[in-house]
Coordinates of C-alpha atoms and ligand atoms in Angstrom, one line a residue:
M1 CA 81.2 37.2 -54.9
S2 CA 79.0 38.5 -57.8
R3 CA 78.7 35.1 -59.6
T4 CA 76.9 32.3 -58.0
P5 CA 79.1 31.3 -55.0
K6 CA 79.9 27.6 -54.7
I7 CA 80.1 25.4 -51.6
A8 CA 81.6 22.0 -51.1
V9 CA 80.8 19.8 -48.1
N10 CA 82.7 16.9 -46.7
T11 CA 81.6 14.9 -43.7
I12 CA 83.7 12.6 -41.5
G13 CA 82.0 10.2 -39.2
C14 CA 78.5 9.2 -38.3
K15 CA 75.0 9.7 -39.7
V16 CA 74.2 12.5 -37.4
N17 CA 77.1 14.4 -38.6
Q18 CA 76.0 13.8 -42.1
Y19 CA 72.6 15.1 -41.2
D20 CA 74.2 18.2 -39.6
S21 CA 76.3 18.8 -42.8
A22 CA 73.2 18.5 -45.0
A23 CA 71.2 20.9 -42.7
M24 CA 74.2 23.4 -42.9
L25 CA 74.3 23.0 -46.6
A26 CA 70.6 23.8 -46.8
L27 CA 71.4 27.1 -45.1
F28 CA 73.9 28.0 -47.8
L29 CA 71.6 26.8 -50.7
A30 CA 68.9 29.1 -49.3
Q31 CA 71.3 32.0 -49.5
G32 CA 71.9 31.3 -53.3
Y33 CA 74.9 29.1 -53.1
E34 CA 75.4 26.2 -55.6
Q35 CA 76.8 22.9 -54.3
V36 CA 79.8 21.4 -56.1
D37 CA 81.9 18.2 -55.4
F38 CA 84.4 18.5 -52.7
D39 CA 87.3 18.0 -55.2
M40 CA 86.1 20.9 -57.3
P41 CA 87.1 24.6 -57.0
A42 CA 84.6 26.2 -54.5
D43 CA 84.4 29.5 -52.7
V44 CA 83.5 27.8 -49.3
Y45 CA 84.6 24.5 -48.2
L46 CA 82.7 23.0 -45.1
V47 CA 84.2 20.1 -43.3
S48 CA 82.0 18.4 -40.6
T49 CA 84.8 17.1 -38.4
C50 CA 84.7 14.0 -36.1
T51 CA 86.7 13.1 -33.1
V52 CA 85.3 9.6 -32.1
T53 CA 88.8 8.2 -32.7
A54 CA 92.4 9.3 -33.3
I55 CA 91.9 8.3 -36.9
A56 CA 88.8 10.5 -37.2
D57 CA 90.8 13.4 -35.8
K58 CA 93.5 12.8 -38.5
K59 CA 91.0 12.5 -41.4
S60 CA 89.3 15.6 -40.3
R61 CA 92.6 17.6 -40.3
Q62 CA 93.6 16.1 -43.7
M63 CA 90.3 17.1 -45.2
L64 CA 90.6 20.7 -44.1
N65 CA 94.2 20.9 -45.5
R66 CA 93.0 19.4 -48.7
A67 CA 90.4 22.0 -49.0
R68 CA 93.1 24.7 -48.6
K69 CA 95.0 23.2 -51.4
L70 CA 92.1 23.0 -53.7
N71 CA 91.5 26.7 -53.5
P72 CA 94.0 28.8 -51.5
N73 CA 91.4 31.8 -51.4
A74 CA 88.4 29.8 -50.3
V75 CA 86.6 30.1 -46.9
I76 CA 87.5 26.9 -45.0
C77 CA 85.1 26.2 -42.4
A78 CA 85.5 23.4 -39.7
A79 CA 82.3 22.2 -38.0
G80 CA 81.4 19.3 -35.9
C81 CA 82.9 17.4 -33.0
L82 CA 86.7 18.1 -33.4
S83 CA 85.8 21.9 -33.8
Q84 CA 83.9 21.6 -30.6
K85 CA 86.5 19.6 -28.6
D86 CA 89.8 21.1 -29.9
G87 CA 88.9 24.4 -31.8
E88 CA 92.1 26.0 -30.4
A89 CA 94.5 23.1 -31.4
L90 CA 92.7 23.1 -34.9
K91 CA 93.8 26.8 -35.4
E92 CA 97.4 25.8 -34.9
K93 CA 97.3 22.7 -37.1
C94 CA 95.2 23.7 -40.0
D95 CA 94.8 26.9 -42.1
V96 CA 91.0 27.4 -41.4
D97 CA 88.9 30.6 -41.7
V98 CA 85.8 29.6 -39.6
I99 CA 85.5 27.3 -36.7
I100 CA 81.9 26.6 -35.7
G101 CA 80.8 24.4 -32.5
N102 CA 78.1 21.9 -32.2
A103 CA 75.8 24.5 -30.6
D104 CA 76.3 27.2 -33.2
R105 CA 75.6 25.4 -36.5
A106 CA 72.6 27.7 -37.4
Q107 CA 75.1 30.7 -37.5
I108 CA 77.4 29.2 -40.1
V109 CA 76.4 31.5 -43.1
E110 CA 76.7 34.6 -40.9
R111 CA 80.2 33.6 -39.8
V112 CA 81.3 33.0 -43.3
K113 CA 80.0 36.4 -44.2
E114 CA 82.0 37.9 -41.3
N115 CA 85.2 36.3 -42.5
L116 CA 84.6 37.5 -46.0
A117 CA 84.0 41.1 -44.8
E118 CA 86.8 41.2 -42.3
R119 CA 89.4 38.5 -43.7
R120 CA 90.0 37.2 -40.2
L121 CA 89.6 34.0 -38.4
V122 CA 86.1 33.7 -36.9
T123 CA 85.6 31.2 -34.1
D124 CA 82.1 30.4 -32.7
V125 CA 82.4 27.6 -30.3
T126 CA 79.9 27.9 -27.4
E127 CA 80.7 25.7 -24.4
I128 CA 78.5 22.7 -24.4
R129 CA 76.1 23.6 -21.5
K130 CA 73.6 21.6 -19.3
D131 CA 70.8 23.9 -20.4
D132 CA 71.3 23.6 -24.3
V133 CA 68.1 22.9 -26.2
Y134 CA 67.8 21.1 -29.4
E135 CA 69.0 23.2 -32.3
D136 CA 66.2 22.7 -34.8
L137 CA 67.8 22.6 -38.3
S138 CA 66.3 20.6 -41.0
L139 CA 66.9 19.4 -44.6
S140 CA 65.1 21.6 -47.4
S141 CA 65.2 18.7 -49.9
P142 CA 66.5 15.2 -50.0
T143 CA 70.1 14.5 -50.7
D144 CA 68.9 11.0 -51.8
K145 CA 65.5 10.1 -52.9
T146 CA 65.9 6.4 -51.8
R147 CA 66.6 6.9 -48.1
A148 CA 66.8 9.9 -46.0
F149 CA 68.4 10.0 -42.5
I150 CA 66.4 12.2 -40.0
K151 CA 67.9 13.6 -36.8
I152 CA 65.5 13.2 -33.9
Q153 CA 67.8 13.8 -31.0
E154 CA 71.1 15.3 -29.9
G155 CA 73.6 14.6 -27.1
C156 CA 73.9 11.8 -24.5
D157 CA 73.8 11.5 -20.7
N158 CA 75.3 8.1 -20.5
F159 CA 79.1 8.8 -20.2
C160 CA 80.3 5.3 -21.4
A161 CA 83.9 5.3 -20.2
Y162 CA 85.4 5.1 -23.6
C163 CA 83.4 7.8 -25.3
I164 CA 84.0 11.5 -25.8
I165 CA 80.7 12.3 -27.4
P166 CA 78.8 13.6 -24.2
Y167 CA 81.6 16.1 -23.8
V168 CA 81.3 17.4 -27.4
R169 CA 77.5 17.1 -28.0
G170 CA 76.1 17.8 -24.6
K171 CA 73.2 16.5 -22.6
A172 CA 70.4 14.4 -24.3
R173 CA 67.8 16.6 -25.9
S174 CA 65.0 15.7 -28.3
R175 CA 63.6 17.4 -31.4
D176 CA 60.0 18.5 -31.2
I177 CA 57.8 15.7 -32.6
Q178 CA 55.9 18.1 -34.9
S179 CA 59.1 19.3 -36.5
I180 CA 60.1 15.7 -37.3
L181 CA 56.6 14.9 -38.7
N182 CA 56.8 18.1 -40.9
E183 CA 60.2 17.1 -42.2
V184 CA 59.4 13.5 -43.0
S185 CA 56.1 14.5 -44.6
A186 CA 57.9 17.0 -46.8
L187 CA 60.6 14.5 -47.8
V188 CA 58.1 11.8 -48.5
S189 CA 56.0 14.1 -50.7
Q190 CA 59.4 14.7 -52.7
G191 CA 59.6 10.9 -53.4
V192 CA 61.8 9.6 -50.5
R193 CA 60.9 6.1 -49.8
E194 CA 62.7 5.2 -46.6
I195 CA 63.3 7.2 -43.5
V196 CA 66.1 6.2 -41.0
L197 CA 65.7 7.9 -37.5
T198 CA 69.2 8.9 -36.2
G199 CA 70.6 10.6 -33.2
I200 CA 73.3 10.4 -30.7
H201 CA 71.2 8.3 -28.4
V202 CA 68.0 7.6 -30.1
S203 CA 66.7 5.4 -27.3
S204 CA 66.5 8.5 -25.0
Y205 CA 64.0 10.2 -27.4
G206 CA 61.5 12.2 -25.5
S207 CA 63.0 11.8 -22.0
D208 CA 63.3 15.6 -21.9
L209 CA 60.1 16.5 -23.7
K210 CA 57.1 17.9 -21.6
D211 CA 54.4 16.0 -23.3
D212 CA 55.7 12.4 -22.3
A213 CA 56.1 11.4 -26.0
R214 CA 58.6 8.5 -26.3
L215 CA 60.3 6.9 -29.3
I216 CA 57.5 4.5 -29.7
D217 CA 54.9 7.3 -29.9
L218 CA 57.1 9.0 -32.5
L219 CA 57.3 5.8 -34.5
E220 CA 53.5 5.4 -34.3
A221 CA 52.9 9.0 -35.5
L222 CA 55.4 8.6 -38.3
D223 CA 53.6 5.4 -39.5
S224 CA 50.4 7.4 -40.3
I225 CA 52.3 9.6 -42.9
E226 CA 50.7 8.7 -46.3
G227 CA 53.3 7.5 -48.8
L228 CA 56.1 6.5 -46.2
E229 CA 57.1 3.1 -47.2
R230 CA 59.9 2.2 -44.8
L231 CA 60.9 3.4 -41.4
R232 CA 64.2 2.2 -40.0
L233 CA 65.7 2.8 -36.5
G234 CA 69.3 3.9 -35.9
S235 CA 71.3 2.5 -33.0
L236 CA 69.4 1.5 -29.9
E237 CA 70.2 0.7 -26.4
P238 CA 69.1 -2.8 -25.4
L239 CA 67.3 -1.6 -22.4
L240 CA 64.7 0.1 -24.5
I241 CA 63.5 -3.1 -25.8
D242 CA 60.8 -4.3 -23.5
E243 CA 57.6 -6.2 -23.9
A244 CA 55.5 -3.1 -24.1
F245 CA 57.8 -1.6 -26.7
C246 CA 57.8 -4.7 -29.0
R247 CA 54.0 -5.1 -28.7
R248 CA 53.5 -1.7 -30.1
A249 CA 56.5 -1.7 -32.5
A250 CA 55.2 -4.9 -34.1
Q251 CA 52.0 -3.2 -35.2
I252 CA 53.9 -0.4 -37.1
R253 CA 53.2 -1.0 -40.8
A254 CA 56.4 0.7 -42.1
L255 CA 58.9 -0.4 -39.4
C256 CA 61.8 -2.6 -40.7
P257 CA 62.6 -5.7 -38.7
H258 CA 66.0 -4.5 -38.5
F259 CA 67.4 -3.5 -35.0
H260 CA 70.8 -2.2 -34.3
L261 CA 71.5 -2.9 -30.6
S262 CA 74.9 -1.6 -29.3
L263 CA 76.5 -4.4 -27.5
Q264 CA 80.1 -3.5 -27.2
S265 CA 81.1 -6.4 -25.2
G266 CA 79.6 -9.8 -24.4
S267 CA 81.5 -9.9 -21.0
A268 CA 79.7 -8.6 -17.9
T269 CA 82.9 -7.3 -16.3
V270 CA 84.0 -5.6 -19.4
L271 CA 80.6 -3.9 -19.7
A272 CA 80.8 -2.8 -16.0
R273 CA 84.2 -1.2 -16.6
M274 CA 82.7 0.4 -19.8
N275 CA 80.1 2.0 -17.7
R276 CA 77.4 0.5 -19.9
K277 CA 74.0 0.1 -18.1
Y278 CA 73.1 -3.5 -19.0
S279 CA 74.5 -7.0 -18.6
P280 CA 74.7 -9.8 -21.3
E281 CA 71.6 -11.3 -19.7
M282 CA 69.5 -8.1 -20.1
Y283 CA 70.8 -7.8 -23.7
L284 CA 69.8 -11.4 -24.3
N285 CA 66.3 -10.8 -22.9
S286 CA 65.9 -7.9 -25.4
V287 CA 67.0 -10.3 -28.3
R288 CA 64.5 -12.8 -27.1
L289 CA 61.6 -10.3 -27.2
L290 CA 62.5 -9.1 -30.7
K291 CA 62.7 -12.6 -31.8
K292 CA 59.3 -13.2 -30.3
Y293 CA 57.4 -10.2 -31.8
F294 CA 59.3 -9.9 -35.3
D295 CA 59.7 -12.5 -37.8
A296 CA 63.5 -13.3 -38.3
P297 CA 64.5 -9.8 -37.3
A298 CA 67.9 -8.6 -38.5
L299 CA 70.0 -7.9 -35.3
T300 CA 73.1 -5.8 -36.0
T301 CA 75.6 -4.5 -33.4
D302 CA 78.9 -2.6 -32.7
I303 CA 81.7 -4.2 -30.6
I304 CA 84.8 -2.7 -29.2
V305 CA 87.7 -5.2 -28.7
G306 CA 90.8 -4.5 -26.6
F307 CA 89.1 -2.3 -24.0
P308 CA 91.5 -1.6 -21.1
G309 CA 92.1 -4.8 -19.2
E310 CA 90.2 -7.1 -21.4
T311 CA 91.5 -10.5 -21.0
E312 CA 91.4 -13.4 -23.3
A313 CA 88.8 -14.9 -21.2
E314 CA 86.6 -11.8 -21.4
F315 CA 87.2 -11.6 -25.2
Q316 CA 86.1 -15.2 -25.4
E317 CA 82.9 -14.5 -23.4
T318 CA 82.2 -11.8 -26.2
V319 CA 82.8 -14.4 -29.0
D320 CA 80.6 -16.9 -27.2
F321 CA 77.9 -14.2 -26.7
V322 CA 78.0 -13.2 -30.4
N323 CA 77.5 -16.9 -31.4
T324 CA 74.5 -17.1 -29.0
V325 CA 72.7 -14.1 -30.4
G326 CA 73.4 -14.9 -34.1
F327 CA 73.8 -11.3 -35.4
S328 CA 73.2 -10.5 -39.1
K329 CA 76.0 -8.0 -39.0
L330 CA 78.7 -6.9 -36.7
H331 CA 80.7 -3.6 -36.8
V332 CA 84.0 -4.3 -34.9
F333 CA 86.3 -1.6 -33.7
P334 CA 89.6 -1.8 -31.9
Y335 CA 89.5 0.3 -28.7
S336 CA 91.0 3.7 -29.1
I337 CA 92.2 6.1 -26.4
R338 CA 90.2 9.3 -26.2
T339 CA 92.0 11.9 -23.9
G340 CA 89.5 13.3 -21.4
T341 CA 87.6 10.1 -21.0
K342 CA 87.7 7.7 -18.0
A343 CA 89.0 4.7 -20.0
A344 CA 92.0 6.7 -21.2
T345 CA 93.6 6.5 -17.9
M346 CA 92.7 3.0 -17.0
P347 CA 95.5 0.5 -16.2
N348 CA 96.3 -2.5 -18.4
Q349 CA 95.8 -0.9 -21.9
V350 CA 95.7 -3.7 -24.5
D351 CA 98.6 -3.7 -27.0
S352 CA 97.7 -3.1 -30.8
E353 CA 98.7 -6.6 -31.9
T354 CA 96.3 -8.1 -29.6
K355 CA 93.5 -5.9 -30.7
K356 CA 94.3 -6.5 -34.3
T357 CA 94.0 -10.4 -33.7
R358 CA 90.7 -9.9 -31.9
V359 CA 89.3 -7.7 -34.6
H360 CA 90.4 -10.5 -37.0
V361 CA 88.6 -13.2 -35.1
L362 CA 85.2 -11.2 -35.0
T363 CA 85.5 -10.2 -38.5
R364 CA 85.6 -13.8 -39.6
L365 CA 82.8 -14.8 -37.3
D366 CA 80.8 -11.8 -38.8
E367 CA 81.3 -13.1 -42.4
R368 CA 80.0 -16.5 -41.4
M369 CA 77.0 -15.0 -39.5
Q370 CA 76.0 -12.6 -42.4
E371 CA 76.1 -15.5 -44.8
S372 CA 74.1 -17.8 -42.5
F373 CA 71.5 -15.1 -41.8
A374 CA 71.0 -14.4 -45.5
A375 CA 70.8 -18.1 -46.4
Q376 CA 67.5 -18.5 -44.6
F377 CA 65.7 -16.4 -47.2
V378 CA 67.0 -18.2 -50.4
G379 CA 64.1 -19.3 -52.4
Q380 CA 61.8 -16.6 -50.8
T381 CA 60.5 -13.5 -52.4
V382 CA 61.4 -10.4 -50.5
S383 CA 60.7 -6.7 -51.1
V384 CA 63.8 -4.6 -52.2
L385 CA 64.4 -1.0 -52.4
F386 CA 66.9 -0.5 -55.2
E387 CA 69.4 2.4 -54.7
E388 CA 72.4 2.3 -57.3
P389 CA 73.7 0.6 -60.4
D390 CA 75.7 -2.6 -59.6
G391 CA 79.3 -1.8 -60.8
Q392 CA 80.0 -5.5 -61.2
N393 CA 77.0 -6.3 -63.3
P394 CA 75.7 -3.4 -65.6
K395 CA 72.3 -5.1 -66.0
N396 CA 71.6 -5.0 -62.3
Y397 CA 70.9 -2.5 -59.5
I398 CA 71.9 -2.8 -55.9
G399 CA 69.2 -2.6 -53.4
Y400 CA 68.3 -3.6 -49.7
T401 CA 65.7 -5.8 -48.2
K402 CA 63.8 -4.6 -45.0
R403 CA 66.3 -6.7 -43.1
Y404 CA 69.1 -4.7 -44.8
I405 CA 70.6 -7.4 -46.8
R406 CA 72.1 -6.4 -50.2
V407 CA 70.5 -7.5 -53.3
S408 CA 71.7 -7.3 -57.0
A409 CA 69.0 -7.8 -59.5
P410 CA 67.6 -6.2 -62.7
A411 CA 65.6 -3.1 -61.5
E412 CA 65.2 0.6 -61.7
Q413 CA 66.7 3.1 -59.3
N414 CA 64.6 4.1 -56.4
E415 CA 62.0 1.2 -57.2
I416 CA 60.6 -1.1 -54.7
R417 CA 60.3 -4.6 -56.2
D418 CA 59.5 -8.1 -54.9
I419 CA 62.5 -10.3 -55.9
K420 CA 62.9 -14.0 -55.6
I421 CA 66.1 -14.7 -54.1
A422 CA 68.2 -17.2 -56.0
R423 CA 71.4 -17.6 -54.0
T424 CA 73.7 -15.9 -51.5
K425 CA 76.8 -14.2 -52.6
G426 CA 79.3 -14.8 -49.8
A427 CA 78.8 -12.2 -47.1
T428 CA 77.8 -9.6 -49.5
G429 CA 74.2 -10.4 -49.8
Y430 CA 72.0 -12.0 -52.6
E431 CA 71.6 -12.5 -56.4
S432 CA 68.2 -12.9 -58.0
Ligands
SF4_1 S1 75.6 5.8 -25.1 FE1 77.8 5.7 -24.6 S2 78.8 5.3 -26.6 FE2 76.7 6.1 -27.0 S3 77.1 8.4 -27.3 FE3 76.5 7.9 -25.2 S4 78.4 7.8 -24.1 FE4 78.9 7.5 -26.2

């Protein structure tokens, strides 16, 4: 490659995978590559695959095959969780050149060089081991100046019965606090206005660090970075939220009153079968604390419907629980079998029609709850961070409040502006 080599990146799945993609892209850019869109001709295509559901597996393979069609001579790299779990099977099903595992991302550029030199399949998938340490990759520059997702943690020790992630991402391990502070300081000085902390199990941040620093210590340290305007937390475990956490968190200037607390089910018996570590009562206690320490906090969550053996009565317990909490947004997923997990072999798998009906019930409830949460701010003035043009209204930009409600109003990109809310717009947010 004598001209500037081109790289195209595609990511399937979660924010952690997106961060990993951006960090691997930074390694290529440092070697003189130029990034192009994924549907353009490129010399290297990098797909960060996902295996959280069967659909994610399929999308990952489709993306690898699409890359091959876009340029039959390109180097096609498969990274991420599907490469880690099923690297061998991937070789059979997709015409890939480099397969890289979750412990080997830092070597991606070297592996591409090997492939180019020897024109042979290069596989680098280290078995996820118990003694893995955090692989410290970082972003060289923001991919988006409005909001940057920062990875603070990798892996999970929880082994929820439905989840394959601990098998492909390994044990929980935390990123060094100074490394996070350095990256956030650098991004803020380049104009990033909001930082979102992500990880596979953010709540366990620090449990493996020698200096006893926990998530709340990290939040306090980040809050002292000059110019950081918003700090948002990724998905949390309800048990993290206790009185001591809330008391300190409520003093953190930049922290958005938006908490994503994974619920998965509102039924005690389903939670026990899922191997979740809390009961609905414990969850409710965390909600009460958040409502005590934060003014009208936005509470969002994930729910899995149709977990093996979920009866109508258990599903109804979830519906009732959701109504009791009053979330600002639900993410509802039908249970999907993942081979290798405990739930995959459980009896009484729920049929797909029942799952579809249950998704539908919660989706309707979600729309009503979103609208009712948003309605309480009509007539108030709220701070909005604007991100992108409103496709429906060329005069407006779309932005988000600290409680992550979508707003359409006249503004500039990347601007934080106080907006008086005129009306809600269905479940899709506000208009000024
Ligand atoms: S907490 Fe449970 S659902 Fe989340 S990554 Fe760990 S095992 Fe998976």
